[in-house]
């Protein structure tokens, strides 16, 4: 079994302006980084992550701070498993948030169906919402480096939302069919 290789970024930036510090944190979280503690984060080693972390380390220095980027491996299998579990837990948290938004989408379709509100405007609005869900799940999936537990459920739930919107669309088309 080959060990997983990670990139370890440690950085310290001045507390002000806080907007720059927050932007750095957001970029790292947006890449899927796991924070081991304040200013210390890990990402799986990929060429893309190396390039992006080097740029962020440079940003930290330009803010008047300091940054060190290292390549690292866990000392043993249990440490490696703990780190992978952290990555999975972060993604599962995002998948659960996604599942909540799917429930909101399903409730909206159910409300419009119950009210027999079958308009093209409503269909278009729900189509936009579904596209947001599709994009969000794709984004989470790109950061799911180790196959989080909720991934399959999230994908299945999205398929259910797509089916639900298809059925709603058919009702809209039927309601506006002049050839009945």
XYZ file of C-alpha atoms in Angstrom:
180
model
C 0.000 0.000 0.000
C 1.482 3.274 -1.080
C 1.100 6.203 1.230
C -1.034 9.155 0.258
C 0.945 12.310 -0.374
C -0.352 15.663 0.766
C 0.622 19.266 0.483
C 0.893 21.022 3.836
C 0.541 24.789 3.804
C 1.297 26.756 6.922
C 0.721 30.469 6.855
C 0.442 33.465 9.105
C -0.974 36.740 7.868
C -1.597 40.047 9.641
C -5.052 40.287 11.265
C -5.846 43.452 9.283
C -7.190 43.914 6.740
C -9.425 41.029 7.689
C -10.957 40.903 4.181
C -7.651 39.667 2.723
C -7.257 37.027 5.443
C -10.830 35.886 4.883
C -10.318 35.753 1.096
C -7.275 33.495 1.584
C -9.246 31.191 3.900
C -12.159 31.049 1.416
C -9.856 30.145 -1.460
C -8.318 27.318 0.556
C -11.716 25.984 1.677
C -12.924 26.348 -1.913
C -10.114 24.035 -2.984
C -11.248 21.469 -0.404
C -8.416 22.036 2.071
C -8.694 20.505 5.526
C -7.484 22.704 8.362
C -5.434 20.866 10.977
C -5.358 24.044 13.041
C -5.455 27.773 12.415
C -3.164 28.584 9.481
C -2.243 24.950 8.806
C -4.034 23.062 6.069
C -3.697 19.982 3.876
C -4.662 19.060 0.338
C -3.945 15.932 -1.699
C -0.857 16.436 -3.859
C -1.837 17.206 -7.448
C -0.162 19.460 -9.985
C -3.144 21.821 -9.803
C -2.958 22.001 -6.001
C 0.811 22.617 -6.098
C 0.350 25.504 -8.525
C -2.573 27.052 -6.678
C -0.995 26.682 -3.217
C 2.227 28.289 -4.425
C 0.186 31.282 -5.601
C -1.687 31.447 -2.272
C 1.578 31.190 -0.328
C 2.847 34.123 -2.398
C -0.375 36.021 -1.621
C 0.217 35.474 2.103
C 3.741 36.880 1.826
C 2.465 39.866 -0.167
C 0.007 40.543 2.676
C 3.010 40.976 4.952
C 2.755 37.455 6.332
C 4.664 34.232 5.959
C 3.932 30.886 4.333
C 5.634 27.526 3.977
C 4.485 24.821 1.553
C 5.642 21.246 2.143
C 4.998 17.816 0.703
C 4.169 15.306 3.418
C 2.933 11.801 4.228
C 1.448 10.339 7.400
C 3.799 8.422 9.681
C 1.478 5.437 9.865
C -1.752 4.043 8.487
C -3.887 5.237 11.426
C -2.721 8.838 10.989
C -3.417 8.617 7.264
C -6.910 7.266 7.971
C -7.572 10.144 10.403
C -6.663 12.700 7.761
C -8.769 10.986 5.079
C -11.666 10.866 7.572
C -11.374 14.647 8.007
C -11.618 15.171 4.243
C -14.635 12.839 4.070
C -16.336 14.551 7.030
C -15.959 17.976 5.392
C -17.527 16.699 2.168
C -20.302 14.874 4.016
C -21.174 18.145 5.729
C -21.493 19.753 2.292
C -23.511 16.819 0.934
C -25.939 17.088 3.875
C -26.379 20.801 3.156
C -27.026 19.877 -0.472
C -29.638 17.302 0.593
C -31.425 20.023 2.588
C -31.597 22.192 -0.539
C -32.975 19.214 -2.488
C -35.734 18.939 0.127
C -36.514 22.636 -0.397
C -36.688 22.055 -4.157
C -38.997 19.056 -3.715
C -41.239 21.055 -1.370
C -41.466 23.905 -3.901
C -42.531 21.523 -6.688
C -45.062 19.867 -4.357
C -46.484 23.281 -3.380
C -46.858 24.395 -6.998
C -48.399 21.053 -7.978
C -50.885 21.133 -5.094
C -51.882 24.671 -6.070
C -52.113 23.558 -9.709
C -49.803 26.432 -10.596
C -48.582 25.117 -13.942
C -47.012 28.157 -15.614
C -43.983 28.500 -17.839
C -42.617 31.193 -15.516
C -42.754 28.792 -12.570
C -41.207 26.017 -14.668
C -38.378 28.339 -15.692
C -37.754 29.359 -12.084
C -37.630 25.726 -10.964
C -35.371 24.841 -13.889
C -32.913 27.539 -12.746
C -33.043 26.108 -9.202
C -32.343 22.600 -10.525
C -29.369 23.862 -12.529
C -28.001 25.441 -9.334
C -28.350 22.089 -7.551
C -26.601 20.301 -10.429
C -23.724 22.779 -10.388
C -23.415 22.627 -6.624
C -23.245 18.824 -6.568
C -20.636 18.863 -9.325
C -18.564 21.351 -7.303
C -18.767 19.208 -4.147
C -17.878 16.117 -6.171
C -14.692 17.758 -7.448
C -13.594 18.295 -3.846
C -14.575 14.781 -2.729
C -11.067 13.373 -3.011
C -11.727 10.192 -1.013
C -15.372 9.226 -1.617
C -17.455 10.616 1.253
C -20.330 8.485 2.563
C -23.121 10.857 1.487
C -21.990 11.141 -2.161
C -24.223 8.383 -3.521
C -27.277 9.588 -1.612
C -26.731 13.125 -2.905
C -26.439 11.914 -6.509
C -29.570 9.794 -6.130
C -31.491 12.690 -4.596
C -30.479 14.954 -7.473
C -31.753 12.358 -9.956
C -35.034 12.392 -8.024
C -35.214 16.193 -8.324
C -34.582 15.937 -12.067
C -37.393 13.376 -12.418
C -39.698 15.556 -10.328
C -39.033 18.588 -12.517
C -39.608 16.519 -15.670
C -43.008 15.441 -14.335
C -43.865 19.032 -13.373
C -42.801 20.228 -16.833
C -45.131 17.698 -18.426
C -48.000 19.075 -16.312
C -47.125 22.610 -17.472
C -47.043 21.503 -21.111
C -50.340 19.659 -20.703
C -51.951 22.719 -19.078
C -50.950 24.887 -22.024
C -51.755 22.442 -24.798
C -54.239 24.196 -27.052
C -54.938 20.982 -28.994
C -56.757 19.228 -26.173
